[in-house]
Each structure stands twice: as C-alpha cells, then as structure tokens.
CSV table of N, CA and C in Angstrom, one decimal:
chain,number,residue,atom,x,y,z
A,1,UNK,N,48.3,120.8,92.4
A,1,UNK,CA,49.6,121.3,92.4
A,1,UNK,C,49.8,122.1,91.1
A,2,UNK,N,50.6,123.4,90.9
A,2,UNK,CA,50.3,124.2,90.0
A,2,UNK,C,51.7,123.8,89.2
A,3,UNK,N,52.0,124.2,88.1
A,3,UNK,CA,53.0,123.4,87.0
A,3,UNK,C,53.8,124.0,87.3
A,4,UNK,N,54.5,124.8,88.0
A,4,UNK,CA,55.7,125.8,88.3
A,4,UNK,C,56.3,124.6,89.4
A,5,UNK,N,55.5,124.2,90.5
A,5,UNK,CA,55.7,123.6,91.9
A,5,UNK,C,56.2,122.2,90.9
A,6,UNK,N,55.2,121.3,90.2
A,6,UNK,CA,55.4,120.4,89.6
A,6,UNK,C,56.5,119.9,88.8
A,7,UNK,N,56.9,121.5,87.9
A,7,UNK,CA,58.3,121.5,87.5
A,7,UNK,C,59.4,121.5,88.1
A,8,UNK,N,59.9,122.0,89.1
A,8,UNK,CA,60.6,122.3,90.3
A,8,UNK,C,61.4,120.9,90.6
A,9,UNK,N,59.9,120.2,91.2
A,9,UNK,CA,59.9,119.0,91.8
A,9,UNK,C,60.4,117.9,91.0
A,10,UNK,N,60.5,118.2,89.9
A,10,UNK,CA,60.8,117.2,88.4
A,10,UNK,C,62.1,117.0,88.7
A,11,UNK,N,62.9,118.9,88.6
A,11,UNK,CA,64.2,119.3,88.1
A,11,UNK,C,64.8,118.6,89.9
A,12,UNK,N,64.5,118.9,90.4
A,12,UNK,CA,65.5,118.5,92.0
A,12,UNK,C,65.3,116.9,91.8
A,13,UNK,N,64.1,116.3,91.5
A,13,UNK,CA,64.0,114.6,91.5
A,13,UNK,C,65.0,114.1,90.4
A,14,UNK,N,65.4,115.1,89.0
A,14,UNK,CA,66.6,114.5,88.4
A,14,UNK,C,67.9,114.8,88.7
A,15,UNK,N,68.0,116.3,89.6
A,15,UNK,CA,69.2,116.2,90.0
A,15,UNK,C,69.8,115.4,91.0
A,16,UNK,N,68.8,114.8,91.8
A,16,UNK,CA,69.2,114.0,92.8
A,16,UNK,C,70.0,112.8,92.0
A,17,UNK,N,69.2,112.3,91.1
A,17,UNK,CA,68.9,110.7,90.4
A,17,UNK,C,70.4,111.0,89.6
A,18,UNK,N,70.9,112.2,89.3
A,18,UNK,CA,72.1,112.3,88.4
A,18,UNK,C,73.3,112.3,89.0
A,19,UNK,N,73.5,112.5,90.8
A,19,UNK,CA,74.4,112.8,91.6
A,19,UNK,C,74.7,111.3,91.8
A,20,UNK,N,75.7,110.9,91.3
A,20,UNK,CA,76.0,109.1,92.4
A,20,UNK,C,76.1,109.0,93.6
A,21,UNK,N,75.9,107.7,93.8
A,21,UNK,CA,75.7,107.2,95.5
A,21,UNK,C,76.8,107.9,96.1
A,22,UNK,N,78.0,107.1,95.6
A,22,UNK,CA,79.0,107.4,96.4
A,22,UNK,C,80.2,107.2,95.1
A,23,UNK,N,81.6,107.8,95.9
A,23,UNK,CA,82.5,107.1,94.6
A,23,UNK,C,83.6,107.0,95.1
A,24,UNK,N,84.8,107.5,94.9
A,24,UNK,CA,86.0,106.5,95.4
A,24,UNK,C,86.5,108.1,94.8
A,25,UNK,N,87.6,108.7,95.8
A,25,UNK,CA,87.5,110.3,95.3
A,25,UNK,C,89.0,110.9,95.9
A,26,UNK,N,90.2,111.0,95.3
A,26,UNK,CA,91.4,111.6,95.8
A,26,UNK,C,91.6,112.8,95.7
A,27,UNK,N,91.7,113.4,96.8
A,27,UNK,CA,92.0,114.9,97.2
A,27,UNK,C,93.4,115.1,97.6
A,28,UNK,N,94.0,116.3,96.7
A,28,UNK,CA,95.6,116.7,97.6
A,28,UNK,C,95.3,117.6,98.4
A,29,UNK,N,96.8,117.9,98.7
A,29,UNK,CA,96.5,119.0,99.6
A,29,UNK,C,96.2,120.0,99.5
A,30,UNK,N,96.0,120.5,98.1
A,30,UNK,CA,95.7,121.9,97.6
A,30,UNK,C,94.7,122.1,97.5
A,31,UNK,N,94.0,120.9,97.2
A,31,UNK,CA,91.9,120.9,96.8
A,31,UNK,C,92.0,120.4,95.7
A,32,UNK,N,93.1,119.8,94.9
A,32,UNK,CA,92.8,119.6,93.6
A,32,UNK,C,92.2,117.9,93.9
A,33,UNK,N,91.6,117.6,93.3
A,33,UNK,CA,91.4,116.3,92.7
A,33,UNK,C,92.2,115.5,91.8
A,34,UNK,N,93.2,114.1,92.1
A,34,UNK,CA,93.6,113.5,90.9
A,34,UNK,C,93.0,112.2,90.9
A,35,UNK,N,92.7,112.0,89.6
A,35,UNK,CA,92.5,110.7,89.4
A,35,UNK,C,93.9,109.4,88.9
A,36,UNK,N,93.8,108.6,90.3
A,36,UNK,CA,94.8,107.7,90.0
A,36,UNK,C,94.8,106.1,89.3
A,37,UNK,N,95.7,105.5,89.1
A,37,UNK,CA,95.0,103.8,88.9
A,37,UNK,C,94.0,103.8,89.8
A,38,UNK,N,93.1,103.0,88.8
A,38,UNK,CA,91.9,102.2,90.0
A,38,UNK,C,92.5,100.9,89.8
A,39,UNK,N,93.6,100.4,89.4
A,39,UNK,CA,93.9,99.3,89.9
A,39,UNK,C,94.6,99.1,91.7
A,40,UNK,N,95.2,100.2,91.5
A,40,UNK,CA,96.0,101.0,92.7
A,40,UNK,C,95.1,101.0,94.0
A,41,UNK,N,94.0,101.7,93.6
A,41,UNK,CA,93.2,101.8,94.3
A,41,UNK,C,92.3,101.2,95.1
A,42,UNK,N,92.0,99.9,94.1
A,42,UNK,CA,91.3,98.7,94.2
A,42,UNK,C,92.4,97.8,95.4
A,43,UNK,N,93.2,98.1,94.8
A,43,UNK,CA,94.5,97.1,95.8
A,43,UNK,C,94.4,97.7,97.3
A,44,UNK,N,94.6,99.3,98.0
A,44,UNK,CA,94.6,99.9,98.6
A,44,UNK,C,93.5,99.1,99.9
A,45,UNK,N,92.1,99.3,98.9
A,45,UNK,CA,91.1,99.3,99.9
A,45,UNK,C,90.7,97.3,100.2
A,46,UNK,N,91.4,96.7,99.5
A,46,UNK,CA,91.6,95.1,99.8
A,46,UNK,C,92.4,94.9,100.6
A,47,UNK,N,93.2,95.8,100.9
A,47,UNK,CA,94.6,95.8,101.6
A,47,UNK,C,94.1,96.3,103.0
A,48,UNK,N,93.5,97.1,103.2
A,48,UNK,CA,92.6,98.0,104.4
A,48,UNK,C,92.3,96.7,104.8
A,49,UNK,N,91.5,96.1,104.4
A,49,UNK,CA,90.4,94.9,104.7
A,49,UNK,C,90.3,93.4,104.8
A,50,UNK,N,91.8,93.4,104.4
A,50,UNK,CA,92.7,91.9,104.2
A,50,UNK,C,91.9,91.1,105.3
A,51,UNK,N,91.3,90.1,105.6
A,51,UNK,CA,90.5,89.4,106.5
A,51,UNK,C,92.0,88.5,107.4
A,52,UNK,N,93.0,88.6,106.7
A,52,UNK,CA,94.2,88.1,107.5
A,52,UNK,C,95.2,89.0,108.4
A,53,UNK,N,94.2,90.8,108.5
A,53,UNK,CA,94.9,91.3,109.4
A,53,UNK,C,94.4,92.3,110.0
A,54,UNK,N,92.6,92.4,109.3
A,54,UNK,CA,91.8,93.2,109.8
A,54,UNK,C,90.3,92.3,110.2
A,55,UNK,N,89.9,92.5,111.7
A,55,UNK,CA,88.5,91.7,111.7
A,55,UNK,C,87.7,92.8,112.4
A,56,UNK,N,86.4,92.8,111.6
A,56,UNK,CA,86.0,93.9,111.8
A,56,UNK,C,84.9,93.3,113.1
A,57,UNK,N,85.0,92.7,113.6
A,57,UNK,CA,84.4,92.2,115.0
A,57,UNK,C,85.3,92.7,116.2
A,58,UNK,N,86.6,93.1,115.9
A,58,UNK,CA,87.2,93.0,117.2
A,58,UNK,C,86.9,94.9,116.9
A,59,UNK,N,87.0,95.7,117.7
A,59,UNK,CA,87.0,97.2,117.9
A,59,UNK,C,88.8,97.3,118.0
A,60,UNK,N,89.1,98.7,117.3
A,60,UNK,CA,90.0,99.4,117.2
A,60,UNK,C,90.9,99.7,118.8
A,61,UNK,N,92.2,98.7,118.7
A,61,UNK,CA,93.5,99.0,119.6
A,61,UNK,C,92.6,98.0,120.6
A,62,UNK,N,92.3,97.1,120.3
A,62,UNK,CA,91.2,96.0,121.0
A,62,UNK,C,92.1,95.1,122.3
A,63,UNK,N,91.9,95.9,123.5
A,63,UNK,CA,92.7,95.0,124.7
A,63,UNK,C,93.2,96.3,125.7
A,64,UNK,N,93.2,97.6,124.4
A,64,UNK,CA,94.0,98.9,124.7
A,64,UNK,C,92.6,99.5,125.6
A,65,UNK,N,93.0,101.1,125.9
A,65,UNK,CA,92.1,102.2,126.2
A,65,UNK,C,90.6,101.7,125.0
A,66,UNK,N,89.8,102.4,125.9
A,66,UNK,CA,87.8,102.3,124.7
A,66,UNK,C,88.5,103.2,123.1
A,67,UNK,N,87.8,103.0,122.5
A,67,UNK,CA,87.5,103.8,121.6
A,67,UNK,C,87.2,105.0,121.3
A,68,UNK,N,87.4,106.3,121.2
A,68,UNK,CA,86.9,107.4,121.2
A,68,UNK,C,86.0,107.8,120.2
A,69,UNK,N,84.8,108.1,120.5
A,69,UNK,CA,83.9,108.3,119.0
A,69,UNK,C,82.9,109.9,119.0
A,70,UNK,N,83.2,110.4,118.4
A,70,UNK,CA,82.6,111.6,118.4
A,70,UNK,C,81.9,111.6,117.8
A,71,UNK,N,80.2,112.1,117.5
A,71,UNK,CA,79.2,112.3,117.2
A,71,UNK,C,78.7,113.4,117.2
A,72,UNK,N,78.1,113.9,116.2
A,72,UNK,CA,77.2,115.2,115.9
A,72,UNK,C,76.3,114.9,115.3
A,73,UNK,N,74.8,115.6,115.7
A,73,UNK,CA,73.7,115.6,115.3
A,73,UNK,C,73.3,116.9,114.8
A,74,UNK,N,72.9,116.9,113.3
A,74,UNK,CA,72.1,118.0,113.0
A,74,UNK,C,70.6,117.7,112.5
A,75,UNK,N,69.7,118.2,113.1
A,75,UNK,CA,68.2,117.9,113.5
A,75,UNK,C,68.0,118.5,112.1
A,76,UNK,N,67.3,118.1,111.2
A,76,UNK,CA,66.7,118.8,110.0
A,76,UNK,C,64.9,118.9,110.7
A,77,UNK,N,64.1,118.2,111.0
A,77,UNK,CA,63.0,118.6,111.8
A,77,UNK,C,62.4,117.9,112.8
A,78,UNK,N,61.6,118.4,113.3
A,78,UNK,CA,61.1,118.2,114.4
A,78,UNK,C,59.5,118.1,114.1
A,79,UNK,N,58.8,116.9,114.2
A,79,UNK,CA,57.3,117.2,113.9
A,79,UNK,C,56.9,115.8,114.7
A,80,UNK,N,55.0,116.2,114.5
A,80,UNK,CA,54.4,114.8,115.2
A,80,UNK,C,54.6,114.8,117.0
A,81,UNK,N,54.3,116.0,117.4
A,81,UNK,CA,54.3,116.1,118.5
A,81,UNK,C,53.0,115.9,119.1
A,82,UNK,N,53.6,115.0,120.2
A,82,UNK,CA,52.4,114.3,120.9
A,82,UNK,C,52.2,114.9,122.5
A,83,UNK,N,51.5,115.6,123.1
A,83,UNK,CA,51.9,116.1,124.4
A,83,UNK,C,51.1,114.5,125.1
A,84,UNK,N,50.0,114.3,124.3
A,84,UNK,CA,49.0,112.5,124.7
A,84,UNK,C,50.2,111.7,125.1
A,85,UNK,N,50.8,111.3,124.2
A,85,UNK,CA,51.5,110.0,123.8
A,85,UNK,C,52.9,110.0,124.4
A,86,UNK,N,53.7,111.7,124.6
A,86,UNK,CA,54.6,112.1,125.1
A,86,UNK,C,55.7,111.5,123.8
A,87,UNK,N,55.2,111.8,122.9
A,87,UNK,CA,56.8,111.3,121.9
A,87,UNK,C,56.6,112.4,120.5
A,88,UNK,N,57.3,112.3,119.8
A,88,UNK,CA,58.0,113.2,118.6
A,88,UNK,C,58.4,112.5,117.7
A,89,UNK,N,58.6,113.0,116.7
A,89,UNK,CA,59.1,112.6,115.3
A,89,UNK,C,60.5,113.5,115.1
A,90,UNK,N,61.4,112.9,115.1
A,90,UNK,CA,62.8,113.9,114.9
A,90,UNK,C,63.6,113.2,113.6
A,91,UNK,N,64.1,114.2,112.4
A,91,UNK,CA,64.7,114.0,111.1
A,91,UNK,C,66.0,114.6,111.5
A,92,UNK,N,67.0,113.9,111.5
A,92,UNK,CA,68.3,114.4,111.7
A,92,UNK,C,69.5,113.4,110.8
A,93,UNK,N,70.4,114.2,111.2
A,93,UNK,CA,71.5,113.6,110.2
A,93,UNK,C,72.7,113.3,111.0
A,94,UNK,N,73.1,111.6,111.5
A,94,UNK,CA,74.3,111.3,112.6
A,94,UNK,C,75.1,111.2,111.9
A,95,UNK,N,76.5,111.6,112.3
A,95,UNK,CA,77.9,111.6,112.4
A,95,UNK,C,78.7,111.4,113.3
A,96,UNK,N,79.6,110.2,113.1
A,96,UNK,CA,80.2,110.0,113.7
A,96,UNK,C,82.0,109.8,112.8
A,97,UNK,N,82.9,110.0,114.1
A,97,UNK,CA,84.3,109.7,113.7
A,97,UNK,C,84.9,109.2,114.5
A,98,UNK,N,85.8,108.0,114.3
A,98,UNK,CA,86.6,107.8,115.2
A,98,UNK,C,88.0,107.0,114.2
A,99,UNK,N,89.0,106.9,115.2
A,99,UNK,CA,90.3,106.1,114.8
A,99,UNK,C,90.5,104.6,114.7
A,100,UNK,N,90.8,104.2,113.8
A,100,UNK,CA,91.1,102.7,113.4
A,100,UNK,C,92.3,102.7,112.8
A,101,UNK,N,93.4,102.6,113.5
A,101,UNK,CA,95.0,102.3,113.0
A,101,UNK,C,95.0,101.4,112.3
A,102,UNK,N,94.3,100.5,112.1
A,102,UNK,CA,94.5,99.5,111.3
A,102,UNK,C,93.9,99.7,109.6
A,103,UNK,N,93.4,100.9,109.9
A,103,UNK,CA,92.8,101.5,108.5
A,103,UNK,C,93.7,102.3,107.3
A,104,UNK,N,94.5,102.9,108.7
A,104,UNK,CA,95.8,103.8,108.2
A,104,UNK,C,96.9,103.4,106.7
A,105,UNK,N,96.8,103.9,106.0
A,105,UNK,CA,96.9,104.0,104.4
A,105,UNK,C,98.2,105.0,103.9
A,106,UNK,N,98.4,105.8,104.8
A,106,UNK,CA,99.8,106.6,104.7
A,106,UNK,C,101.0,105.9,104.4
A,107,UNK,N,100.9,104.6,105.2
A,107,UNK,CA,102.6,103.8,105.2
A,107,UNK,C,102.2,103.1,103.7
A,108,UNK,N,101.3,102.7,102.7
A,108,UNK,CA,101.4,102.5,102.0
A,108,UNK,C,102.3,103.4,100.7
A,109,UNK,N,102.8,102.6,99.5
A,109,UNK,CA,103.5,103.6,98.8
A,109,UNK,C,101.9,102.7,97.2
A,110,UNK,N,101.7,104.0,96.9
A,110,UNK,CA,100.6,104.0,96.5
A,110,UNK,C,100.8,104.7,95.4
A,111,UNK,N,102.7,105.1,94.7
A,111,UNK,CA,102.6,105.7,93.1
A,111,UNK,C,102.5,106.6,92.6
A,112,UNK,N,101.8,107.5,93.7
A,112,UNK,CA,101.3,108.8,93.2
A,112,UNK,C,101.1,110.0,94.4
A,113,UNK,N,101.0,110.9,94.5
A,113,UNK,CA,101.1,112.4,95.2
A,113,UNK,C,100.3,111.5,96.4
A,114,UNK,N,100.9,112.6,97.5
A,114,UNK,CA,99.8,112.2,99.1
A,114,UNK,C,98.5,112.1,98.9
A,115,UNK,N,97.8,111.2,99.3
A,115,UNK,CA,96.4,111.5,98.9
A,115,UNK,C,95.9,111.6,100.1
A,116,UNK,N,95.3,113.1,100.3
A,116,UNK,CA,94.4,113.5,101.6
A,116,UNK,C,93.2,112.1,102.2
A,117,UNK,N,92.6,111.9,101.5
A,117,UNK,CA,91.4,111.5,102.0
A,117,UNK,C,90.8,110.1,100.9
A,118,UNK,N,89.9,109.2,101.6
A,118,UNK,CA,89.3,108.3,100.1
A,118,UNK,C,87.9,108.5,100.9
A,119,UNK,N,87.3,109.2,100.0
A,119,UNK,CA,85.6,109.1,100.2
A,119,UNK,C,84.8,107.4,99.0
A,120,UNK,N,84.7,106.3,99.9
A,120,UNK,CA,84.2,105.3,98.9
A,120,UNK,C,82.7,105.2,99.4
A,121,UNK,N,82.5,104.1,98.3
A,121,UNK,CA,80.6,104.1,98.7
A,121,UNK,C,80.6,103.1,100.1
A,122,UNK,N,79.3,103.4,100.3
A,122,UNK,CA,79.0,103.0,101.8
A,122,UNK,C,78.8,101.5,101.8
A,123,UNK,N,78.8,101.0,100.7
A,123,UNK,CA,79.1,99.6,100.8
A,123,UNK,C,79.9,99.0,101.5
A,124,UNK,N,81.2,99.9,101.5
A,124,UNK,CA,82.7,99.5,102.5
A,124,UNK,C,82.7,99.3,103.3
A,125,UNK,N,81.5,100.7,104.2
A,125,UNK,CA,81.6,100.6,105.9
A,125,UNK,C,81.1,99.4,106.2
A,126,UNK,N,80.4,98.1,105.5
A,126,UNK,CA,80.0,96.9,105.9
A,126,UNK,C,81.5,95.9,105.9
A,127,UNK,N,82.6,96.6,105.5
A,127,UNK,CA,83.4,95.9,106.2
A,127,UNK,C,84.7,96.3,107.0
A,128,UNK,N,84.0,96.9,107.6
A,128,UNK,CA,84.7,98.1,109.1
A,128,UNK,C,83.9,97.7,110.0
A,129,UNK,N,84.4,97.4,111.2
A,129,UNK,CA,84.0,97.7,112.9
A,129,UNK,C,83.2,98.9,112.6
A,130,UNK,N,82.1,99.0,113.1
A,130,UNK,CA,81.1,100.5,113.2
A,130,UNK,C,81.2,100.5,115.3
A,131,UNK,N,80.9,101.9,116.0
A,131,UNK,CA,80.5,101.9,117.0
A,131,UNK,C,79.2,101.4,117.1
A,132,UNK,N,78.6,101.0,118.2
A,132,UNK,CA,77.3,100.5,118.5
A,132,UNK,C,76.5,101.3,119.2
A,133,UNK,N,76.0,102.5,118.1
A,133,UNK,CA,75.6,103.8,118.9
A,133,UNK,C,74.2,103.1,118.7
A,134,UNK,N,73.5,104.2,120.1
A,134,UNK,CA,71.8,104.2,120.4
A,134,UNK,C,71.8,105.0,120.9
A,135,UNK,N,70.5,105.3,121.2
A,135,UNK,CA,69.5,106.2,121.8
A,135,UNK,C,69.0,105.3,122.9
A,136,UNK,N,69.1,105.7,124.0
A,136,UNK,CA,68.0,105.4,125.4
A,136,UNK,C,66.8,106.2,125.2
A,137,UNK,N,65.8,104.9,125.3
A,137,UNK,CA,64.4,105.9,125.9
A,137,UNK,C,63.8,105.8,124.3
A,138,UNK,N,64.3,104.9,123.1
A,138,UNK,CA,63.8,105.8,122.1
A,138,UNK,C,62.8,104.3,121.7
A,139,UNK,N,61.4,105.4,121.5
A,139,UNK,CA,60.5,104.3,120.5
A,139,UNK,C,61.0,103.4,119.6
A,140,UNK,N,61.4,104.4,118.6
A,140,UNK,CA,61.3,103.9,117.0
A,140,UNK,C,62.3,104.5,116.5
A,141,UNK,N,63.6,103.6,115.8
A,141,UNK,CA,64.0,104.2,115.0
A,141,UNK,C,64.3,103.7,113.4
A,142,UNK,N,64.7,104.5,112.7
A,142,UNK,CA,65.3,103.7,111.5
A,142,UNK,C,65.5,104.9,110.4
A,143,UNK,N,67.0,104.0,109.7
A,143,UNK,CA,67.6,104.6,108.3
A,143,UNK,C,66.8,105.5,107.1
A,144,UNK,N,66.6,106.6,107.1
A,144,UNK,CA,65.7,106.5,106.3
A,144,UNK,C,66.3,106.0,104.8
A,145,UNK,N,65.6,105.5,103.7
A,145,UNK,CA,66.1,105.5,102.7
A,145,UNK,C,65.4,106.1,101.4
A,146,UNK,N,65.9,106.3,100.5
A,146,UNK,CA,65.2,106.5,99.2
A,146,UNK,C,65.9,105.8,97.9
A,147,UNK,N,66.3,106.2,97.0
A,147,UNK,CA,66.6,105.4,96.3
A,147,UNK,C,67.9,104.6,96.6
A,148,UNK,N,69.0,105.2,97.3
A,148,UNK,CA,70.0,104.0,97.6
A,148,UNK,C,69.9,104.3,99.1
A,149,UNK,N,70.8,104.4,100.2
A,149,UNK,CA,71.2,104.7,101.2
A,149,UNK,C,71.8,105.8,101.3
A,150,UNK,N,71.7,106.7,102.2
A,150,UNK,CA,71.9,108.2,102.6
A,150,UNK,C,73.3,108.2,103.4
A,151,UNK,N,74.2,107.6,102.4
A,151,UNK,CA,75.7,107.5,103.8
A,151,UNK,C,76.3,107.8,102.9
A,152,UNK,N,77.7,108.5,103.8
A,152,UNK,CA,78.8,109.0,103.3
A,152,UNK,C,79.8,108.2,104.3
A,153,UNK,N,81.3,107.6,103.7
A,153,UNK,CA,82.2,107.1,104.3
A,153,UNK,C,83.1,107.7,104.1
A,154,UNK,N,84.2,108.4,104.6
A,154,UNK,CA,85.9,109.3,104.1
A,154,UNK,C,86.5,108.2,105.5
A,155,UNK,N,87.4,107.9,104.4
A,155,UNK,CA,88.9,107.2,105.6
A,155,UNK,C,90.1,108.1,105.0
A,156,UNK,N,90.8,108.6,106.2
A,156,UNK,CA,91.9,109.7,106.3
A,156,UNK,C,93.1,108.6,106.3
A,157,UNK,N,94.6,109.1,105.8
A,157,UNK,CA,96.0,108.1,105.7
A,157,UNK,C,96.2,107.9,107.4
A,158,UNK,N,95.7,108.5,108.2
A,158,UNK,CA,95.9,108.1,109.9
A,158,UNK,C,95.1,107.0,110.4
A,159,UNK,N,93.8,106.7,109.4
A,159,UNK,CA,93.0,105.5,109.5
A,159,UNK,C,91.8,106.5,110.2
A,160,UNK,N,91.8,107.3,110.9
A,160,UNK,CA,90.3,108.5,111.0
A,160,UNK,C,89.7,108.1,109.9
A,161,UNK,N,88.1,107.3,110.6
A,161,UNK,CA,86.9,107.4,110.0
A,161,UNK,C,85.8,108.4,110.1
A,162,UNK,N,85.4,109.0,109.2
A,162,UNK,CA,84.1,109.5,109.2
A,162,UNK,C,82.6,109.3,108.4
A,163,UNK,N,81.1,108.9,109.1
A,163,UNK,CA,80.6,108.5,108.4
A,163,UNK,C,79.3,109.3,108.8
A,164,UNK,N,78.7,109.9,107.7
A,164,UNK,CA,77.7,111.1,107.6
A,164,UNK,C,76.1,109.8,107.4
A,165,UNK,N,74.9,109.8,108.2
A,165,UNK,CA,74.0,109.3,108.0
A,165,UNK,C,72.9,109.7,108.1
C-alpha cells in the first residue's frame, strides 16, 4: 500500500474516532442550535420513559388500529454473488419511523424556546417499543458494528420516532 493511500486511510480513521457516537442535540425552528439545561433535559427523557406510564413491551395506541411504520432502505452494496448457492451479500442502511404518543414531549414546559427535535445516543432506543422488522427468505443477517454501534435515534415533540441503522 503506497503512503499517500496509507495516509488517507489514517486521516478518515481519526475523523471517524473524533465524531461522537451520538449526543443529545436541540434544534429550533430556524436551524439554529441551543444548548439548554441538561438537567432539564435529563428530566425530559426520564419523563419519556417513566416505567409508571411508559412500557416498552406493549406497542404504541396498544388495543387501537396496528402501528404504522415506514421503512427505507438505502443499499450501499451489493457483492458475493452466488448464481451456485443462489444468495448475495447486501450492505445497506434501515430506517424506520413511526408514532409513539406516549413519547410526545411538546405538552411538556421545558423553560426554553420550542425544541424541534432530540437526536440522543442509541442507548435510549433500548428503552422504546422498536417494530419487529425482518426479512423473509433471508440467510444471515446482522448489525454491522465497528467501534460503537451505527444508530441514530431523533424523537420529534409529536412523539415521531426515527431510527437510521
């Protein structure tokens, strides 16, 4: 490998390692960013998750209409094609969104300007109801990982989830 390729590979391996996992991130409505209490904050998303009025076993409006969950796939590649074996190797990136009113954060008064959106780390979504998506028909799958986990969580004041994987 020539020292140009080698350098390269250096500079993108520390930019990666310098970007955080995830973080906890208020947007207005204009695009600006403010940073508010994180005690405020801290309260917010305890408050989401209160085990005395959220259980993340039961699915969203639970007794009501299904769930609506929208999903997008963007295929980053496609390799390891087997015409023998009849299977493929596919790298892609799922997204899904759906509504959880019981997530909804607007009716809180929270001290400071509307806050559009909370992008937190993906440790959260372990305590949210997730859909129980799959693939029919599929061999093998799994998360890829590298140094932490490859997810993104944003909860909107309507309680709309979105999670990038």
């Amino acid at each position: 490998m020539d020292a140009r390729r080698l350098w390269t590979l250096t500079a993108i391996a520390c930019a990666l390692c310098a970007v955080p996992a995830a973080s906890t991130a208020f947007y207005l409505e204009d695009g600006s960013v403010k940073k508010p209490n994180t005690t405020i904050i801290s309260d917010v998303l305890n408050r989401l998750t209160d085990s005395s009025k959220y259980d993340k076993r039961l699915r969203p409006r639970y007794g009501d209409k299904p769930v609506d969950v929208g999903i997008t796939i963007h295929v980053s590649s496609i390799s390891a094609v087997s015409e023998v074996d009849m299977d493929f190797t596919l790298d892609f990136y799922l997204r899904q969104t759906w509504q959880d009113p019981r997530l909804a954060f607007g009716k809180f008064d929270l001290g400071f300007d509307k806050i559009e959106s909370l992008t937190v780390g993906v440790d959260y979504l372990d305590k949210l109801w997730k859909p129980d998506t799959f693939f029919p028909n599929e061999k093998k799958s799994f998360f890829h990982l590298a140094t932490t986990h490859n997810s993104f969580l944003r909860i909107d004041p309507d309680g709309t989830v979105f999670t990038s994987q």
